[in-house]
Short mmCIF file of C-alpha atoms in Angstrom, two decimals:
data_model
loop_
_atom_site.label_atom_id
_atom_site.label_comp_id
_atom_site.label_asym_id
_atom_site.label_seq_id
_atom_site.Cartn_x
_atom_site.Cartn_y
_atom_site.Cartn_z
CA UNK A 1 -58.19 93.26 -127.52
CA UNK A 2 -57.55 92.33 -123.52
CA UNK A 3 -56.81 89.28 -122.95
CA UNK A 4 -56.57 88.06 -119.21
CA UNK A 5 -55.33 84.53 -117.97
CA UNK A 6 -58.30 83.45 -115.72
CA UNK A 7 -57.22 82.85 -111.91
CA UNK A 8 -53.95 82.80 -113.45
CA UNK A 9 -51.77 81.63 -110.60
CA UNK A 10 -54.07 79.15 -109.28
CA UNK A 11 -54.85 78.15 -113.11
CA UNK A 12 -51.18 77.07 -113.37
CA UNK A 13 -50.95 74.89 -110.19
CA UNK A 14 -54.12 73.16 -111.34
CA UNK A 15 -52.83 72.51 -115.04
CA UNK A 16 -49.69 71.29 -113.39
CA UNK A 17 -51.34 68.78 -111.65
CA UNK A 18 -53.46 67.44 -114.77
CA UNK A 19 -56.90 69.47 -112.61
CA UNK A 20 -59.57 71.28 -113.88
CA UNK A 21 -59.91 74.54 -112.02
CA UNK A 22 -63.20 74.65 -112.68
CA UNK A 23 -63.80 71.90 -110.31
CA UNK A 24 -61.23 72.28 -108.06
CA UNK A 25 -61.15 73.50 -104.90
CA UNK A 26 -57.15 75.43 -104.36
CA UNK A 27 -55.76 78.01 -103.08
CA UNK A 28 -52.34 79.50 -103.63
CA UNK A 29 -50.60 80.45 -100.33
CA UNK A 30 -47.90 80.01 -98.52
CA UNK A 31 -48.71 77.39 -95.33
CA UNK A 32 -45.89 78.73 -93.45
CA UNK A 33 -47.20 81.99 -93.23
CA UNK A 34 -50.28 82.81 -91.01
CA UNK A 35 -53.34 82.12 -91.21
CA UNK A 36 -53.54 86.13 -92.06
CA UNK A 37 -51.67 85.38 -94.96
CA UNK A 38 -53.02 86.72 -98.71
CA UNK A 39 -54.35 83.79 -101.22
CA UNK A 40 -52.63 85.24 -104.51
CA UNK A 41 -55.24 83.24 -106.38
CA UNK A 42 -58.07 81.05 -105.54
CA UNK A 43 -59.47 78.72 -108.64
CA UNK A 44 -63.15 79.98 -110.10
CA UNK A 45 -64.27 76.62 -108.21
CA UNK A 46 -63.53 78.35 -105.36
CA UNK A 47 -65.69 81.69 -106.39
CA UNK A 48 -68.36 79.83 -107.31
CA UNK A 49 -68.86 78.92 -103.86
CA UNK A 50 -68.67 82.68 -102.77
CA UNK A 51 -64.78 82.76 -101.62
CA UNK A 52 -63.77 86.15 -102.50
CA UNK A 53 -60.26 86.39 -103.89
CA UNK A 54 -57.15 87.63 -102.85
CA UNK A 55 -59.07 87.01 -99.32
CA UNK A 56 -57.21 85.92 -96.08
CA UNK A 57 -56.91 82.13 -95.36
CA UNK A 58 -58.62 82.86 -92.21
CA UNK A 59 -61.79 84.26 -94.39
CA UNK A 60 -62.01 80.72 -96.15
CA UNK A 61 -65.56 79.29 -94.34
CA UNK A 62 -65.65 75.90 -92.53
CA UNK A 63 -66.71 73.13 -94.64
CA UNK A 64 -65.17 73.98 -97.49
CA UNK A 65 -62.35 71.55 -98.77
CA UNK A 66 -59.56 72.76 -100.34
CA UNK A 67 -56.16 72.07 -101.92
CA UNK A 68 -52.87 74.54 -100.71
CA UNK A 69 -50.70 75.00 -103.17
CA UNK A 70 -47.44 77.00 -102.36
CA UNK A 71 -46.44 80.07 -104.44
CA UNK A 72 -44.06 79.06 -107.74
CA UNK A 73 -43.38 82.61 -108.77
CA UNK A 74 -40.74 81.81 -110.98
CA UNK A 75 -43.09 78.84 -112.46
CA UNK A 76 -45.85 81.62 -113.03
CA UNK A 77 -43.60 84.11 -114.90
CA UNK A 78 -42.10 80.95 -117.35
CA UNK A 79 -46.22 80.12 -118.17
CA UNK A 80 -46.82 83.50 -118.93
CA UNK A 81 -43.75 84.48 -121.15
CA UNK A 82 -44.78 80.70 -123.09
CA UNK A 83 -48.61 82.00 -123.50
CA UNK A 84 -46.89 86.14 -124.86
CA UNK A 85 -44.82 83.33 -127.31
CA UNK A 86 -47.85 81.74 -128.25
CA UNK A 87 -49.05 85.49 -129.30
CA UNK A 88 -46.43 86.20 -130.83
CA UNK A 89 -46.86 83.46 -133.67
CA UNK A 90 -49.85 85.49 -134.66
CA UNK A 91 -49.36 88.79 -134.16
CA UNK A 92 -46.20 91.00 -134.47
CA UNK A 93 -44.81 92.00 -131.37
CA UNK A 94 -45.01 95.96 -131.98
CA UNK A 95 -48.43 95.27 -131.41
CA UNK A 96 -48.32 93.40 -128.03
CA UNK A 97 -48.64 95.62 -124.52
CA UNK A 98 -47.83 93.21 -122.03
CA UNK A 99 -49.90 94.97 -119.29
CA UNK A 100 -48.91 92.62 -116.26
CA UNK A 101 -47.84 88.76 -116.01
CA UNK A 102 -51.47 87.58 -116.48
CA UNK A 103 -52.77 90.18 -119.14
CA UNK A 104 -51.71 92.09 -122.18
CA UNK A 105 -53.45 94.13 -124.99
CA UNK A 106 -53.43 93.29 -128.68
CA UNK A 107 -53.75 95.96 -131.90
CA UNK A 108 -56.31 93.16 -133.63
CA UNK A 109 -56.63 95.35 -136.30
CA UNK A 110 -54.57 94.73 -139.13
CA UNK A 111 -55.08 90.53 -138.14
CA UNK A 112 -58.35 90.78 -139.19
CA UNK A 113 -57.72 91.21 -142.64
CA UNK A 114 -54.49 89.18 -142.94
CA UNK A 115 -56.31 86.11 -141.48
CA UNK A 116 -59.89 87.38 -143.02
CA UNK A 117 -61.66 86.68 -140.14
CA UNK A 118 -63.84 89.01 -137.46
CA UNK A 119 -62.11 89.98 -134.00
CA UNK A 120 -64.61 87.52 -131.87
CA UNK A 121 -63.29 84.63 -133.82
CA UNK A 122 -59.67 86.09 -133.63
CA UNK A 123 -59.75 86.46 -130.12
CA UNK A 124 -60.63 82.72 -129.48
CA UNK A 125 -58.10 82.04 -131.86
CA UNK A 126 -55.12 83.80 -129.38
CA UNK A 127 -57.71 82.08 -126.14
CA UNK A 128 -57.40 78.30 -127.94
CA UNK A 129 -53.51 79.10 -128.07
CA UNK A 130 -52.97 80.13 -124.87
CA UNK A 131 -54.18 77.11 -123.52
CA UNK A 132 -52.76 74.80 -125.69
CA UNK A 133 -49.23 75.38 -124.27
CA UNK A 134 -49.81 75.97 -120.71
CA UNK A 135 -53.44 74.40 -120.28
CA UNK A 136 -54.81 77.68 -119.28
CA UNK A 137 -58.05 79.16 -119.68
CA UNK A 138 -58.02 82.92 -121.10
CA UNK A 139 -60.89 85.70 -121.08
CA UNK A 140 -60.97 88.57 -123.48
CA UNK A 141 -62.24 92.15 -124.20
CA UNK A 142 -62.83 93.42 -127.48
CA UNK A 143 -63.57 96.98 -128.00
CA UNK A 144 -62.48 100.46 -130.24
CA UNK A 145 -59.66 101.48 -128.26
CA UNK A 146 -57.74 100.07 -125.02
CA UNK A 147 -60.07 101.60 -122.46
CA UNK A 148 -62.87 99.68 -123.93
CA UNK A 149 -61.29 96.52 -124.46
CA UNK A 150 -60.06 96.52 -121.08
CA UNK A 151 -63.70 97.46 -119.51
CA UNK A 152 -65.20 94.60 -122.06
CA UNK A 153 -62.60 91.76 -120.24
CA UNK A 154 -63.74 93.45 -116.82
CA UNK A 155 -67.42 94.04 -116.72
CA UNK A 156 -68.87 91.69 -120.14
CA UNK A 157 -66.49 88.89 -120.58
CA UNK A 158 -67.30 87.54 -117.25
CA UNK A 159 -70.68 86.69 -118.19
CA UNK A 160 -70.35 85.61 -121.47
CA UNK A 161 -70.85 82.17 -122.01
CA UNK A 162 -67.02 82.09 -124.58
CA UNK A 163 -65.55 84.58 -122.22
CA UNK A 164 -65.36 87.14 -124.85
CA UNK A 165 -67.19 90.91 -123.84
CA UNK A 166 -67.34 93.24 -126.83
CA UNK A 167 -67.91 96.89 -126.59
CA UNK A 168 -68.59 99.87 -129.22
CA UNK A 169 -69.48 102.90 -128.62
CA UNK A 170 -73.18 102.42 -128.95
CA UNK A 171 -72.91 99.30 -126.37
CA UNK A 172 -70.52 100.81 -124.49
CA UNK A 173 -73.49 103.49 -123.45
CA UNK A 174 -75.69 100.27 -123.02
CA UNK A 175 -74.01 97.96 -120.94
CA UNK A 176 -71.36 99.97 -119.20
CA UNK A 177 -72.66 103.53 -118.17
CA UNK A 178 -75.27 102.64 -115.75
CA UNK A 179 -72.65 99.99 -114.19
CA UNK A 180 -72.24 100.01 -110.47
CA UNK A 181 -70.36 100.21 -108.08
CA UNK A 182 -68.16 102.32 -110.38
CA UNK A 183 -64.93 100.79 -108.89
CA UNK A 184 -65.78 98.13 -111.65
CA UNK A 185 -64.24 100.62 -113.77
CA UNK A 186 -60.69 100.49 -115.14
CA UNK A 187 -59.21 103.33 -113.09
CA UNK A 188 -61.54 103.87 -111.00
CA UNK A 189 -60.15 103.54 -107.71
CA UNK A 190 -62.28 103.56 -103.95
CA UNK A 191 -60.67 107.53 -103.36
CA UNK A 192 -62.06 108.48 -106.80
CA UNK A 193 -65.22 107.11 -106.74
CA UNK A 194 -65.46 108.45 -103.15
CA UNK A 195 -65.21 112.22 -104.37
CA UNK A 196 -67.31 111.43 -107.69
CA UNK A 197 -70.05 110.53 -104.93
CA UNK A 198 -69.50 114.12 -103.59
CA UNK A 199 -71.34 115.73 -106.87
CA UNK A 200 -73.71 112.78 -107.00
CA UNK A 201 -71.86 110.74 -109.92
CA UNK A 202 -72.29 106.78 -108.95
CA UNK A 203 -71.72 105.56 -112.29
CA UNK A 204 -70.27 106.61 -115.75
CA UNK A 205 -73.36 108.11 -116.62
CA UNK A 206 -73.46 110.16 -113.85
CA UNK A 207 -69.67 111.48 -114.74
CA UNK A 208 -70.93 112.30 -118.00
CA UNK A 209 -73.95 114.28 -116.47
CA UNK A 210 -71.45 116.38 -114.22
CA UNK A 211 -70.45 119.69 -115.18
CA UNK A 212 -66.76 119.75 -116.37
CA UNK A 213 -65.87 122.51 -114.29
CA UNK A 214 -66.93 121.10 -111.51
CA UNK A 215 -64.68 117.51 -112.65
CA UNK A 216 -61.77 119.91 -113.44
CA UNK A 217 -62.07 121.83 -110.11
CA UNK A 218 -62.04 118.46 -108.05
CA UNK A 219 -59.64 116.85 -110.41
CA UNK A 220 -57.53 118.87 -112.28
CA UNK A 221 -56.03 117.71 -115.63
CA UNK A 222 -56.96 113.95 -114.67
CA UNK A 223 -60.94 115.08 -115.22
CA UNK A 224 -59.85 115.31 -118.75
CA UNK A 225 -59.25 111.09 -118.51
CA UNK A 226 -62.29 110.58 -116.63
CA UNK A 227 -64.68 112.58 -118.60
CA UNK A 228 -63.02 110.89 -122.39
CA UNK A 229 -63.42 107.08 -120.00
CA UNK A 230 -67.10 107.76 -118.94
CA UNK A 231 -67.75 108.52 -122.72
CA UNK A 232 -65.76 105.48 -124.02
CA UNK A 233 -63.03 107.27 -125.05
CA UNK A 234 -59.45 106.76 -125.29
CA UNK A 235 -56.50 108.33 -127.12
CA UNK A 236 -53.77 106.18 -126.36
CA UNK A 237 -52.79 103.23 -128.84
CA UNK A 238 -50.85 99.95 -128.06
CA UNK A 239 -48.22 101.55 -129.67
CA UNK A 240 -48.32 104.52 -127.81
CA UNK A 241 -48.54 102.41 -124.39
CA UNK A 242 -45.46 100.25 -125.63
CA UNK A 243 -43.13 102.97 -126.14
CA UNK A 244 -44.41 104.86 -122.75
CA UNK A 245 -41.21 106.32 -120.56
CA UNK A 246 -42.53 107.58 -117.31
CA UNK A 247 -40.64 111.13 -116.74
CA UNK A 248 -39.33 110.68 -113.53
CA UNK A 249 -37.85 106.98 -112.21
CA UNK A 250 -38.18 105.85 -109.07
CA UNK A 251 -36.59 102.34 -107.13
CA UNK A 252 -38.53 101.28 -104.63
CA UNK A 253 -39.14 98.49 -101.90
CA UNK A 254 -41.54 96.89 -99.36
CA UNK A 255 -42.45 94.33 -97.57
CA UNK A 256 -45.44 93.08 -95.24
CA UNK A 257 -44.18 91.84 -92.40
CA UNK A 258 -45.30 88.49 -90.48
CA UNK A 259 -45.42 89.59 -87.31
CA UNK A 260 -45.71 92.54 -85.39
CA UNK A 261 -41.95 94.58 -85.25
CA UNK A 262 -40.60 97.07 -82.57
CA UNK A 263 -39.42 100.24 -84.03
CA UNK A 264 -35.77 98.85 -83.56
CA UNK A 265 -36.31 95.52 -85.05
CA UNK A 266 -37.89 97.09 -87.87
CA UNK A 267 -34.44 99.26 -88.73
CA UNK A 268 -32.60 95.97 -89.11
CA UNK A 269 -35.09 95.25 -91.69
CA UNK A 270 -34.68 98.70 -93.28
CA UNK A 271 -30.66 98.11 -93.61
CA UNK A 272 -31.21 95.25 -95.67
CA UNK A 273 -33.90 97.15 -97.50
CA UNK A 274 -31.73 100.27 -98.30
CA UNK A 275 -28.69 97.57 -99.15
CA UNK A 276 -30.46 95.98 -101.58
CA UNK A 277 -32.09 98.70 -103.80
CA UNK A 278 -28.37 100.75 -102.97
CA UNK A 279 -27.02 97.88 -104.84
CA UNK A 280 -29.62 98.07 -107.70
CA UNK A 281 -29.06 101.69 -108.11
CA UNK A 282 -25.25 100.57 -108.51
CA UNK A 283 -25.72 97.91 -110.64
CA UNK A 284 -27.59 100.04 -113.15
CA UNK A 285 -25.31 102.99 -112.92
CA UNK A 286 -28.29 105.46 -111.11
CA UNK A 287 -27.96 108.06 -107.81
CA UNK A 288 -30.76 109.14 -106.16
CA UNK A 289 -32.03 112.76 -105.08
CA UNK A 290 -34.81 111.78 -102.96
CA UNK A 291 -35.28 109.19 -100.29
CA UNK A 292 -38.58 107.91 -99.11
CA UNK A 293 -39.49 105.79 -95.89
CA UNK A 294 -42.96 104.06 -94.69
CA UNK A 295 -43.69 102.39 -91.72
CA UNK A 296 -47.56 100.75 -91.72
CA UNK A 297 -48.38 100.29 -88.29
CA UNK A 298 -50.16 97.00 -86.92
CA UNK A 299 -53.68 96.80 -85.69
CA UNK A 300 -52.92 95.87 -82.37
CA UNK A 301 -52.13 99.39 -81.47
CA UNK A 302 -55.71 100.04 -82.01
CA UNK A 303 -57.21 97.40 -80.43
CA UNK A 304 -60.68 98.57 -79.36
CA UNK A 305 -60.98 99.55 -83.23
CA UNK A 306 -62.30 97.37 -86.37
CA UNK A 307 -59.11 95.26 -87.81
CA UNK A 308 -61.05 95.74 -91.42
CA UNK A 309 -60.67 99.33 -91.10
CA UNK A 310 -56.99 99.24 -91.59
CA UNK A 311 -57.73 97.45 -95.17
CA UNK A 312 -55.95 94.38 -96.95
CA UNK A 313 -52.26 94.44 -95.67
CA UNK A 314 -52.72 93.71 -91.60
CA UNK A 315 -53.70 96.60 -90.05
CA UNK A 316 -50.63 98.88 -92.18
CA UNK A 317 -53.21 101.74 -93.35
CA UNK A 318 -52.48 103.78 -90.37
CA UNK A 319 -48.60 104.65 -90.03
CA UNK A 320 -45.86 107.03 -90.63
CA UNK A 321 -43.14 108.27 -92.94
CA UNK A 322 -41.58 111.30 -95.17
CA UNK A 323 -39.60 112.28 -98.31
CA UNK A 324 -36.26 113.93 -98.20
CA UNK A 325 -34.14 115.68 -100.48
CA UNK A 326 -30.30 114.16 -100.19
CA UNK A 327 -27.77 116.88 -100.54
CA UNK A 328 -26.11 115.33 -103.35
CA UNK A 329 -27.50 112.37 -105.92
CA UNK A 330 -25.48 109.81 -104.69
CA UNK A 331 -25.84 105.12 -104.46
CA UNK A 332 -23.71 105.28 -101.46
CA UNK A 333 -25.55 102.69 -98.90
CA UNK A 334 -23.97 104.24 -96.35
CA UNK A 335 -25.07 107.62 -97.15
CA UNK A 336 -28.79 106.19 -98.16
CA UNK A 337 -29.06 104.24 -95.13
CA UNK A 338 -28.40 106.68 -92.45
CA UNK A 339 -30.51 109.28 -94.77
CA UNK A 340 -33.48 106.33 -94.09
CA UNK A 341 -32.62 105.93 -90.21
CA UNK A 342 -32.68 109.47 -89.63
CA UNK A 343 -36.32 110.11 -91.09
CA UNK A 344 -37.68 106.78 -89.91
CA UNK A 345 -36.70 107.40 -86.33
CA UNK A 346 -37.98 111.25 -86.35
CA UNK A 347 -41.10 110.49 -88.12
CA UNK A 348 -42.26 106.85 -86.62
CA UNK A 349 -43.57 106.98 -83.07
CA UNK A 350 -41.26 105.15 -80.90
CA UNK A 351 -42.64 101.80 -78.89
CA UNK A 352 -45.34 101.36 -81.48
CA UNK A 353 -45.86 98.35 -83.10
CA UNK A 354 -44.82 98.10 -86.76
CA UNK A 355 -46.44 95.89 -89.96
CA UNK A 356 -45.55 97.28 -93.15
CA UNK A 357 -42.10 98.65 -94.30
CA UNK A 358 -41.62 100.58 -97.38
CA UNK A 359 -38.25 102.26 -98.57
CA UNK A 360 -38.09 104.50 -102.19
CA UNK A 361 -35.47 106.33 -104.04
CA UNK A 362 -36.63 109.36 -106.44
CA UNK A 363 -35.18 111.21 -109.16
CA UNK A 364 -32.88 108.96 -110.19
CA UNK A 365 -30.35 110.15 -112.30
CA UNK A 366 -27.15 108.39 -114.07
CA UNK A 367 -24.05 108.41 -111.87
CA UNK A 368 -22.28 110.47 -115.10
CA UNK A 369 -24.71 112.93 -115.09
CA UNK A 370 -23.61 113.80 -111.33
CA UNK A 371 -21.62 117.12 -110.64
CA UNK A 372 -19.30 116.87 -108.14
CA UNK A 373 -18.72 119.76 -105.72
CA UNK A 374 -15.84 121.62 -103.92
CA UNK A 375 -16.82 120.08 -100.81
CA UNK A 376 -16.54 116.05 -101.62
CA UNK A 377 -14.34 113.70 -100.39
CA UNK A 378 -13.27 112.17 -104.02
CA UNK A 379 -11.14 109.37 -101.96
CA UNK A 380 -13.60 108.33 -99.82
CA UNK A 381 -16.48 108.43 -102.50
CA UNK A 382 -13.85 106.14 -104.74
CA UNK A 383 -13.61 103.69 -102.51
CA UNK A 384 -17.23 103.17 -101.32
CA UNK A 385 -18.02 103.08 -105.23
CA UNK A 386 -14.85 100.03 -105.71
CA UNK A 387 -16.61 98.57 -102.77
CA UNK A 388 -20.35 98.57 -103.64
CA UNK A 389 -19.68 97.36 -107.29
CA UNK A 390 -17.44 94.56 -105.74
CA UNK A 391 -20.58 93.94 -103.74
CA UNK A 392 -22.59 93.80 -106.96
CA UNK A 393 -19.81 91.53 -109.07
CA UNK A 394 -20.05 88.95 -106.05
CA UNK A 395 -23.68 88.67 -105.77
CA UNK A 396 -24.40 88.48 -109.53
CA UNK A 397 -21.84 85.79 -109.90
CA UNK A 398 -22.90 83.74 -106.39
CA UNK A 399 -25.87 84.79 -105.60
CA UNK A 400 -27.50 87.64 -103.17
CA UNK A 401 -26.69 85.63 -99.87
CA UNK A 402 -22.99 85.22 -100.50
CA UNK A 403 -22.05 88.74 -99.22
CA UNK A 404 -24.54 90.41 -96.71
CA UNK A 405 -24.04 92.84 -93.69
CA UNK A 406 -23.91 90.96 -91.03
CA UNK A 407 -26.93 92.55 -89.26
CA UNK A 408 -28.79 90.34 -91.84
CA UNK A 409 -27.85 87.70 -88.96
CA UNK A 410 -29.48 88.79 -86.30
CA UNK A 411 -33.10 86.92 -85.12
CA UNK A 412 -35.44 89.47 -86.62
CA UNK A 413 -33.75 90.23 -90.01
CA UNK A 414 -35.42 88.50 -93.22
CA UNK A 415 -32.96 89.73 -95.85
CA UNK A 416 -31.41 86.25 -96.99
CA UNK A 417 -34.67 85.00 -96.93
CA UNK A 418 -36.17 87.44 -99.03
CA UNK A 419 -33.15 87.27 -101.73
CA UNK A 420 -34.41 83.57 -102.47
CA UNK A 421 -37.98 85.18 -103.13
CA UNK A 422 -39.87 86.57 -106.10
CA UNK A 423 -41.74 89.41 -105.34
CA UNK A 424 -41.61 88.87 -102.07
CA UNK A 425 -43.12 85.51 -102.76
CA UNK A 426 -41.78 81.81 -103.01
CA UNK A 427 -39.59 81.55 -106.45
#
């Protein structure tokens, strides 16, 4: 089973304020920001009346009237660990996938028996508790496997008058393979679909009428997932999803910003970037091998061009950036942050206007697990290490704002405000 927490956010603020969302016109977004601002979550009032989510503010028609309520991120992720407890009475939980904070997969399997009843009155069963401790309404996909349970919530459950879709593999062929547009489709994205439509494939049955060669020439080893999805096929169990450990680890951070930033504005904003994830990488005893930097540029360098074009984040499609290999794994933020500087200024184009700031560390490796070389300086690297974990001890124990650089006070920076956020959102 998939089990999704309908308009999740927005579901919250509602049940908070004894509302039905189902009648209730809100929006969660931050009024401070502007009117360009994302709605993380509009109620399914709101859809009925043809608001798309995750729109702008600014997309909202005229006429319509509508509660704002302000992003409670750390309100959203105490609602969603209560609903994963409510699971967790029925299920074990070597057989929960928590997928994201408003969605998870279930092995129903083995429940059936134990509780002698059939997966569409099971999955009610986990719906009916979800609400009755957070006053949430819950959708859910049933099908033989993950892939199909997930495409049941997507595509079926949404027009089901209990919210539950339910998929086999003789439905599946039904109901799902003619679907369009294809994006519908779990893993589908608009760049796949986009070279699917290249060998005239607009739908899962057209996948599964397309020569393999031809998916594994365009695709490689990922036409191997696409061809077992079009066919309702998946390998890969809860269990196996649980105990998933990607390869290679990775630290990153970004940011959208609210206005539009000069080049040098924008590398006060990277210091505090490269300071905070420096101070991650400390704090859980990793060095990194690889730095990455992304500047999105704004829209109002193209001004004579569509602002849709440029997609959801501003105008930040279009921009700049690069990958660098660091001569030695290190968590040194001085180190990090001039690596960042140095490919930000030769890769951004200078006097351009900037909207979207993203800053990564690759290949992350454990800081005992480094070799050092004949050419290090083992005093200085001591003492940057005493101070950056001094750094760490102080911020756990007062919080993120009592020690910053003190570029984090100059007019453009946003680092102190952003340590009192939750994923880049209101906490």
């Amino acid at each position: 089973m998939c089990i999704d927490l309908k308009s999740f956010y927005a579901s919250v603020e509602c049940a908070d304020r004894g509302l039905d969302p189902f009648v209730t016109n809100l929006v969660v977004a931050d009024p401070d920001r502007s009117a360009n601002t994302i709605c993380l979550a509009i109620t399914p009032a709101m859809k009925a009346l043809g608001v798309r989510n995750r729109c702008r503010v600014r997309d909202i028609p005229e006429g319509i009237d509508y509660m704002v309520a302000v992003p409670r991120m750390r309100r959203y992720m105490e609602a969603s660990g209560q609903i994963v407890a409510a699971y967790l009475k029925l299920v074990s939980a070597e057989d929960v996938h928590v997928y994201s904070i408003d969605e998870c997969f279930i092995d129903a399997a083995p429940y059936l028996r134990l509780y002698r009843t059939d997966a569409r009155t099971f999955a009610r069963k986990l719906m009916d508790a979800a609400f009755r401790v957070t006053g949430v309404t819950a959708t859910a996909g049933i099908g033989e496997n993950m892939f199909q349970a997930k495409v049941a919530l997507d595509i079926c459950a949404k027009h089901a008058p209990d919210g539950i879709g339910q998929l086999d593999a003789e439905s599946f062929k039904r109901e799902v393979w003619f679907h369009r547009p294809i994006t519908d489709i779990w893993g589908i994205g608009p760049g796949v679909a986009r070279r699917l439509a290249k060998h005239g494939a607009y739908d899962l049955a057209g996948v599964c009428a397309t020569n393999p060669k031809v998916l594994h020439r365009e695709f490689g080893k990922n036409a191997e997932y696409l061809i077992d999805h079009a066919w309702g096929l998946e390998a890969c169990t809860v269990s196996q999803a649980r105990m998933y450990r990607p390869r290679g680890h990775s630290l990153s951070n970004g940011q959208v910003l609210m206005r539009d930033y000069a080049p040098a504005e924008a590398e006060t904003l990277l210091r505090e970037m490269v300071l905070s994830s420096a101070l991650e990488l400390v704090e859980k005893g990793l060095c990194a091998q690889v730095v990455s930097v992304w500047a999105g540029y704004s829209a109002s360098n193209f001004p004579h061009q569509s602002w849709e074009k440029f997609g959801p984040c501003g105008g930040a499609a279009a921009g700049a950036g690069g990958s660098a290999k660091l001569p030695k794994p290190t968590n040194d933020v001085g180190v990090l942050t001039d690596a960042v500087l140095s490919m930000f200024r030769a890769r951004v184009a200078p006097g351009i206007a900037i909207r979207r700031l993203t800053v990564a560390f690759g290949d992350l490796v454990g800081t005992n697990e480094v070799q050092p070389t004949l050419f290090d300086d083992d005093r200085a690297e001591q003492k940057a290490a005493a101070v950056s974990r001094a750094m760490v001890d102080v911020r756990r124990r007062f919080g993120a704002n009592a020690l910053m650089k003190a570029t984090s006070l100059k007019e453009e920076a946003n680092g102190m405000e952003r340590n009192n956020q939750v994923g880049g959102h209101r906490a």
